[in-house]
Amino acid sequence: AQSVTQLDSHVSVSEGTPVLLRCNYSSSYSPSLFWYVQHPNKGLQLLLKYTSAATLVKGINGFEAEFKKSETSFHLTKPSAHMSDAAEYFCVVAGGYNKLIFGAGTRLAVHP
Amino acid sequence: DAGVIQSPRHEVTEMGQEVTLRCKPISGHDYLFWYRQTMMRGLELLIYFNNNVPIDDSGMPEDRFSAKMPNASFSTLKIQPSEPRDSAVYFCASTTGTGLSYEQYFGPGTRLTVT
């Protein structure tokens, strides 16, 4: 069965510093993995996706994630945080039959 | 395309009342999903449809919940009777079954408050 674990429920960074949001996955086959972002009182928006092509995936707003099979990880990074990055981030694995399995979410706070 | 459209955006109702949430998926998408988001349980898949047919409703919490998709451009999620513990944000999402990217497009959600 497929699952994801987001290792941090809250992450706090200063504006201009790097962002690292951690995600480990479990999958019985080569997974499709996603990061979604949810800004306050908004719906979910796709940041980026991995579907067995390049292991380093670039997304919107300067985010990227690296698929590491040996570590079963798919961590999300950004070199320099912006105030507008404050949101909740979800790591997601495809669960078959077009279903998505969501992690519990990581709330990112960005301080001036 | 306008994206996934949900209505109403906010709903406040009293316990025992019937509540109907509506969703219009992106044109051409043949999968439609209903999710519920709460602080305690996070994001839960309630039910999903493929070509207007319910495929998996194992996430529907109780018989008080029902969902329909009478055509490719409209779906409803109904709660009857509503209870305070149904208070949550309900999201609708759609995708196309062609390809294996699984990307789902989410609507803005309906915030339901049951008093």
mmCIF file of N, CA, C and O in Angstrom, chain B residues 22-82:
data_model
loop_
_atom_site.group_PDB
_atom_site.id
_atom_site.type_symbol
_atom_site.label_atom_id
_atom_site.label_comp_id
_atom_site.label_asym_id
_atom_site.label_seq_id
_atom_site.Cartn_x
_atom_site.Cartn_y
_atom_site.Cartn_z
ATOM 1 N N ARG B 22 -22.326 21.732 -3.952
ATOM 2 C CA ARG B 22 -22.334 21.546 -5.389
ATOM 3 C C ARG B 22 -20.944 21.707 -5.984
ATOM 4 O O ARG B 22 -20.131 22.483 -5.474
ATOM 5 N N CYS B 23 -20.734 21.003 -7.097
ATOM 6 C CA CYS B 23 -19.423 21.045 -7.744
ATOM 7 C C CYS B 23 -19.584 20.931 -9.251
ATOM 8 O O CYS B 23 -20.332 20.085 -9.753
ATOM 9 N N LYS B 24 -18.850 21.781 -9.950
ATOM 10 C CA LYS B 24 -18.756 21.687 -11.403
ATOM 11 C C LYS B 24 -17.301 21.408 -11.747
ATOM 12 O O LYS B 24 -16.432 22.255 -11.520
ATOM 13 N N PRO B 25 -16.989 20.238 -12.295
ATOM 14 C CA PRO B 25 -15.592 19.916 -12.606
ATOM 15 C C PRO B 25 -15.123 20.647 -13.856
ATOM 16 O O PRO B 25 -15.909 21.278 -14.564
ATOM 17 N N ILE B 26 -13.839 20.552 -14.106
ATOM 18 C CA ILE B 26 -13.263 21.118 -15.319
ATOM 19 C C ILE B 26 -13.786 20.329 -16.521
ATOM 20 O O ILE B 26 -13.829 19.086 -16.481
ATOM 21 N N SER B 27 -14.172 21.047 -17.548
ATOM 22 C CA SER B 27 -14.710 20.407 -18.742
ATOM 23 C C SER B 27 -13.707 19.413 -19.328
ATOM 24 O O SER B 27 -12.518 19.724 -19.475
ATOM 25 N N GLY B 28 -14.190 18.211 -19.620
ATOM 26 C CA GLY B 28 -13.321 17.180 -20.186
ATOM 27 C C GLY B 28 -12.730 16.234 -19.166
ATOM 28 O O GLY B 28 -12.184 15.188 -19.529
ATOM 29 N N HIS B 29 -12.800 16.585 -17.909
ATOM 30 C CA HIS B 29 -12.296 15.692 -16.856
ATOM 31 C C HIS B 29 -13.344 14.617 -16.574
ATOM 32 O O HIS B 29 -14.525 14.902 -16.427
ATOM 33 N N ASP B 30 -12.856 13.371 -16.463
ATOM 34 C CA ASP B 30 -13.796 12.273 -16.270
ATOM 35 C C ASP B 30 -13.727 11.657 -14.875
ATOM 36 O O ASP B 30 -14.406 10.673 -14.589
ATOM 37 N N TYR B 31 -12.884 12.225 -14.010
ATOM 38 C CA TYR B 31 -12.841 11.809 -12.612
ATOM 39 C C TYR B 31 -13.219 12.999 -11.735
ATOM 40 O O TYR B 31 -12.726 14.106 -11.947
ATOM 41 N N LEU B 32 -14.038 12.715 -10.723
ATOM 42 C CA LEU B 32 -14.419 13.754 -9.770
ATOM 43 C C LEU B 32 -14.310 13.182 -8.366
ATOM 44 O O LEU B 32 -14.752 12.062 -8.107
ATOM 45 N N PHE B 33 -13.715 13.978 -7.473
ATOM 46 C CA PHE B 33 -13.437 13.545 -6.106
ATOM 47 C C PHE B 33 -14.066 14.528 -5.121
ATOM 48 O O PHE B 33 -14.027 15.738 -5.337
ATOM 49 N N TRP B 34 -14.575 13.996 -4.028
ATOM 50 C CA TRP B 34 -15.032 14.816 -2.899
ATOM 51 C C TRP B 34 -14.137 14.510 -1.692
ATOM 52 O O TRP B 34 -13.948 13.344 -1.312
ATOM 53 N N TYR B 35 -13.603 15.587 -1.097
ATOM 54 C CA TYR B 35 -12.756 15.473 0.085
ATOM 55 C C TYR B 35 -13.363 16.295 1.226
ATOM 56 O O TYR B 35 -14.088 17.259 1.011
ATOM 57 N N ARG B 36 -12.981 15.908 2.438
ATOM 58 C CA ARG B 36 -13.332 16.689 3.627
ATOM 59 C C ARG B 36 -12.044 17.004 4.376
ATOM 60 O O ARG B 36 -11.178 16.120 4.538
ATOM 61 N N GLN B 37 -11.905 18.247 4.836
ATOM 62 C CA GLN B 37 -10.705 18.649 5.567
ATOM 63 C C GLN B 37 -11.083 19.191 6.932
ATOM 64 O O GLN B 37 -11.884 20.129 7.049
ATOM 65 N N THR B 38 -10.526 18.593 7.961
ATOM 66 C CA THR B 38 -10.710 19.066 9.331
ATOM 67 C C THR B 38 -9.352 19.125 10.011
ATOM 68 O O THR B 38 -8.384 18.493 9.565
ATOM 69 N N MET B 39 -9.283 19.879 11.082
ATOM 70 C CA MET B 39 -8.032 19.981 11.826
ATOM 71 C C MET B 39 -7.636 18.626 12.395
ATOM 72 O O MET B 39 -6.468 18.251 12.406
ATOM 73 N N MET B 40 -8.637 17.895 12.870
ATOM 74 C CA MET B 40 -8.340 16.630 13.555
ATOM 75 C C MET B 40 -7.930 15.518 12.595
ATOM 76 O O MET B 40 -7.043 14.735 12.893
ATOM 77 N N ARG B 41 -8.563 15.451 11.452
ATOM 78 C CA ARG B 41 -8.391 14.299 10.570
ATOM 79 C C ARG B 41 -7.672 14.629 9.271
ATOM 80 O O ARG B 41 -7.419 13.740 8.448
ATOM 81 N N GLY B 42 -7.362 15.918 9.069
ATOM 82 C CA GLY B 42 -6.676 16.299 7.836
ATOM 83 C C GLY B 42 -7.596 16.186 6.634
ATOM 84 O O GLY B 42 -8.801 16.379 6.734
ATOM 85 N N LEU B 43 -7.013 15.812 5.500
ATOM 86 C CA LEU B 43 -7.751 15.737 4.242
ATOM 87 C C LEU B 43 -8.160 14.284 3.997
ATOM 88 O O LEU B 43 -7.310 13.412 3.871
ATOM 89 N N GLU B 44 -9.469 14.058 3.906
ATOM 90 C CA GLU B 44 -9.984 12.698 3.726
ATOM 91 C C GLU B 44 -10.735 12.610 2.407
ATOM 92 O O GLU B 44 -11.563 13.470 2.111
ATOM 93 N N LEU B 45 -10.501 11.544 1.671
ATOM 94 C CA LEU B 45 -11.277 11.284 0.464
ATOM 95 C C LEU B 45 -12.603 10.646 0.870
ATOM 96 O O LEU B 45 -12.621 9.628 1.555
ATOM 97 N N LEU B 46 -13.695 11.261 0.435
ATOM 98 C CA LEU B 46 -15.015 10.727 0.771
ATOM 99 C C LEU B 46 -15.517 9.760 -0.290
ATOM 100 O O LEU B 46 -15.957 8.644 0.022
ATOM 101 N N ILE B 47 -15.465 10.184 -1.546
ATOM 102 C CA ILE B 47 -16.012 9.399 -2.633
ATOM 103 C C ILE B 47 -15.409 9.916 -3.929
ATOM 104 O O ILE B 47 -15.002 11.081 -4.006
ATOM 105 N N TYR B 48 -15.313 9.025 -4.948
ATOM 106 C CA TYR B 48 -14.958 9.548 -6.244
ATOM 107 C C TYR B 48 -15.732 8.858 -7.355
ATOM 108 O O TYR B 48 -16.193 7.714 -7.189
ATOM 109 N N PHE B 49 -15.873 9.575 -8.450
ATOM 110 C CA PHE B 49 -16.632 9.135 -9.612
ATOM 111 C C PHE B 49 -15.705 9.033 -10.823
ATOM 112 O O PHE B 49 -14.752 9.799 -10.954
ATOM 113 N N ASN B 50 -16.041 8.113 -11.702
ATOM 114 C CA ASN B 50 -15.411 8.029 -13.007
ATOM 115 C C ASN B 50 -16.527 7.949 -14.033
ATOM 116 O O ASN B 50 -17.378 7.052 -13.948
ATOM 117 N N ASN B 51 -16.510 8.861 -14.983
ATOM 118 C CA ASN B 51 -17.586 8.899 -15.988
ATOM 119 C C ASN B 51 -18.966 8.873 -15.339
ATOM 120 O O ASN B 51 -19.851 8.105 -15.750
ATOM 121 N N ASN B 52 -19.120 9.652 -14.286
ATOM 122 C CA ASN B 52 -20.390 9.867 -13.570
ATOM 123 C C ASN B 52 -20.798 8.684 -12.698
ATOM 124 O O ASN B 52 -21.872 8.724 -12.077
ATOM 125 N N VAL B 53 -20.006 7.649 -12.647
ATOM 126 C CA VAL B 53 -20.345 6.459 -11.862
ATOM 127 C C VAL B 53 -19.517 6.449 -10.576
ATOM 128 O O VAL B 53 -18.292 6.597 -10.639
ATOM 129 N N PRO B 54 -20.147 6.257 -9.414
ATOM 130 C CA PRO B 54 -19.365 6.182 -8.172
ATOM 131 C C PRO B 54 -18.488 4.949 -8.162
ATOM 132 O O PRO B 54 -18.979 3.828 -8.374
ATOM 133 N N ILE B 55 -17.186 5.133 -7.927
ATOM 134 C CA ILE B 55 -16.237 4.034 -7.963
ATOM 135 C C ILE B 55 -15.884 3.552 -6.553
ATOM 136 O O ILE B 55 -15.773 2.355 -6.307
ATOM 137 N N ASP B 56 -15.690 4.484 -5.655
ATOM 138 C CA ASP B 56 -15.264 4.131 -4.303
ATOM 139 C C ASP B 56 -15.888 5.116 -3.329
ATOM 140 O O ASP B 56 -15.547 6.288 -3.336
ATOM 141 N N ASP B 57 -16.817 4.634 -2.525
ATOM 142 C CA ASP B 57 -17.446 5.496 -1.518
ATOM 143 C C ASP B 57 -17.073 5.042 -0.105
ATOM 144 O O ASP B 57 -17.788 5.356 0.850
ATOM 145 N N SER B 58 -15.983 4.336 0.012
ATOM 146 C CA SER B 58 -15.602 3.801 1.324
ATOM 147 C C SER B 58 -15.259 4.885 2.335
ATOM 148 O O SER B 58 -15.253 4.639 3.534
ATOM 149 N N GLY B 59 -14.997 6.091 1.858
ATOM 150 C CA GLY B 59 -14.687 7.181 2.769
ATOM 151 C C GLY B 59 -15.893 7.944 3.279
ATOM 152 O O GLY B 59 -15.754 8.797 4.163
ATOM 153 N N MET B 60 -17.048 7.643 2.757
ATOM 154 C CA MET B 60 -18.266 8.324 3.213
ATOM 155 C C MET B 60 -18.528 7.892 4.657
ATOM 156 O O MET B 60 -18.687 6.699 4.942
ATOM 157 N N PRO B 61 -18.598 8.851 5.559
ATOM 158 C CA PRO B 61 -18.621 8.503 6.984
ATOM 159 C C PRO B 61 -19.873 7.774 7.447
ATOM 160 O O PRO B 61 -19.782 6.882 8.271
ATOM 161 N N GLU B 62 -21.012 8.149 6.933
ATOM 162 C CA GLU B 62 -22.255 7.541 7.426
ATOM 163 C C GLU B 62 -23.304 7.606 6.340
ATOM 164 O O GLU B 62 -23.117 8.267 5.310
ATOM 165 N N ASP B 63 -24.409 6.928 6.597
ATOM 166 C CA ASP B 63 -25.521 6.961 5.643
ATOM 167 C C ASP B 63 -26.122 8.350 5.512
ATOM 168 O O ASP B 63 -26.879 8.605 4.571
ATOM 169 N N ARG B 64 -25.799 9.227 6.408
ATOM 170 C CA ARG B 64 -26.315 10.605 6.311
ATOM 171 C C ARG B 64 -25.700 11.329 5.113
ATOM 172 O O ARG B 64 -26.214 12.344 4.665
ATOM 173 N N PHE B 65 -24.584 10.804 4.635
ATOM 174 C CA PHE B 65 -23.887 11.410 3.498
ATOM 175 C C PHE B 65 -24.252 10.664 2.214
ATOM 176 O O PHE B 65 -24.250 9.423 2.184
ATOM 177 N N SER B 66 -24.524 11.440 1.167
ATOM 178 C CA SER B 66 -24.766 10.841 -0.136
ATOM 179 C C SER B 66 -24.210 11.766 -1.216
ATOM 180 O O SER B 66 -24.153 12.977 -1.022
ATOM 181 N N ALA B 67 -23.797 11.195 -2.323
ATOM 182 C CA ALA B 67 -23.254 11.978 -3.426
ATOM 183 C C ALA B 67 -23.809 11.456 -4.732
ATOM 184 O O ALA B 67 -24.036 10.255 -4.883
ATOM 185 N N LYS B 68 -24.019 12.387 -5.642
ATOM 186 C CA LYS B 68 -24.523 12.029 -6.957
ATOM 187 C C LYS B 68 -23.756 12.789 -8.028
ATOM 188 O O LYS B 68 -23.197 13.855 -7.775
ATOM 189 N N MET B 69 -23.768 12.224 -9.207
ATOM 190 C CA MET B 69 -23.197 12.917 -10.367
ATOM 191 C C MET B 69 -24.110 12.635 -11.543
ATOM 192 O O MET B 69 -23.893 11.675 -12.303
ATOM 193 N N PRO B 70 -25.138 13.433 -11.718
ATOM 194 C CA PRO B 70 -26.133 13.158 -12.759
ATOM 195 C C PRO B 70 -25.611 13.349 -14.180
ATOM 196 O O PRO B 70 -26.167 12.751 -15.117
ATOM 197 N N ASN B 71 -24.569 14.152 -14.332
ATOM 198 C CA ASN B 71 -23.976 14.333 -15.651
ATOM 199 C C ASN B 71 -22.516 14.736 -15.475
ATOM 200 O O ASN B 71 -22.052 14.958 -14.349
ATOM 201 N N ALA B 72 -21.826 14.872 -16.581
ATOM 202 C CA ALA B 72 -20.367 15.098 -16.531
ATOM 203 C C ALA B 72 -19.980 16.468 -15.995
ATOM 204 O O ALA B 72 -18.811 16.714 -15.708
ATOM 205 N N SER B 73 -20.936 17.362 -15.852
ATOM 206 C CA SER B 73 -20.583 18.723 -15.448
ATOM 207 C C SER B 73 -21.157 19.121 -14.101
ATOM 208 O O SER B 73 -21.123 20.295 -13.730
ATOM 209 N N PHE B 74 -21.653 18.147 -13.324
ATOM 210 C CA PHE B 74 -22.291 18.534 -12.076
ATOM 211 C C PHE B 74 -22.299 17.383 -11.082
ATOM 212 O O PHE B 74 -22.622 16.246 -11.436
ATOM 213 N N SER B 75 -21.976 17.710 -9.840
ATOM 214 C CA SER B 75 -22.046 16.716 -8.771
ATOM 215 C C SER B 75 -22.535 17.388 -7.495
ATOM 216 O O SER B 75 -22.311 18.592 -7.285
ATOM 217 N N THR B 76 -23.210 16.619 -6.659
ATOM 218 C CA THR B 76 -23.660 17.121 -5.372
ATOM 219 C C THR B 76 -23.229 16.187 -4.258
ATOM 220 O O THR B 76 -23.114 14.975 -4.444
ATOM 221 N N LEU B 77 -22.979 16.790 -3.115
ATOM 222 C CA LEU B 77 -22.732 16.054 -1.874
ATOM 223 C C LEU B 77 -23.784 16.526 -0.876
ATOM 224 O O LEU B 77 -23.874 17.714 -0.604
ATOM 225 N N LYS B 78 -24.570 15.578 -0.397
ATOM 226 C CA LYS B 78 -25.685 15.935 0.470
ATOM 227 C C LYS B 78 -25.492 15.326 1.853
ATOM 228 O O LYS B 78 -25.040 14.171 1.980
ATOM 229 N N ILE B 79 -25.828 16.091 2.862
ATOM 230 C CA ILE B 79 -25.784 15.611 4.247
ATOM 231 C C ILE B 79 -27.184 15.811 4.826
ATOM 232 O O ILE B 79 -27.706 16.918 4.854
ATOM 233 N N GLN B 80 -27.770 14.711 5.262
ATOM 234 C CA GLN B 80 -29.122 14.766 5.782
ATOM 235 C C GLN B 80 -29.329 13.667 6.823
ATOM 236 O O GLN B 80 -29.265 12.482 6.470
ATOM 237 N N PRO B 81 -29.563 13.999 8.085
ATOM 238 C CA PRO B 81 -29.529 15.335 8.679
ATOM 239 C C PRO B 81 -28.103 15.731 9.059
ATOM 240 O O PRO B 81 -27.275 14.875 9.344
ATOM 241 N N SER B 82 -27.838 17.006 9.072
ATOM 242 C CA SER B 82 -26.495 17.473 9.411
ATOM 243 C C SER B 82 -26.302 17.475 10.935
ATOM 244 O O SER B 82 -27.255 17.604 11.703
#
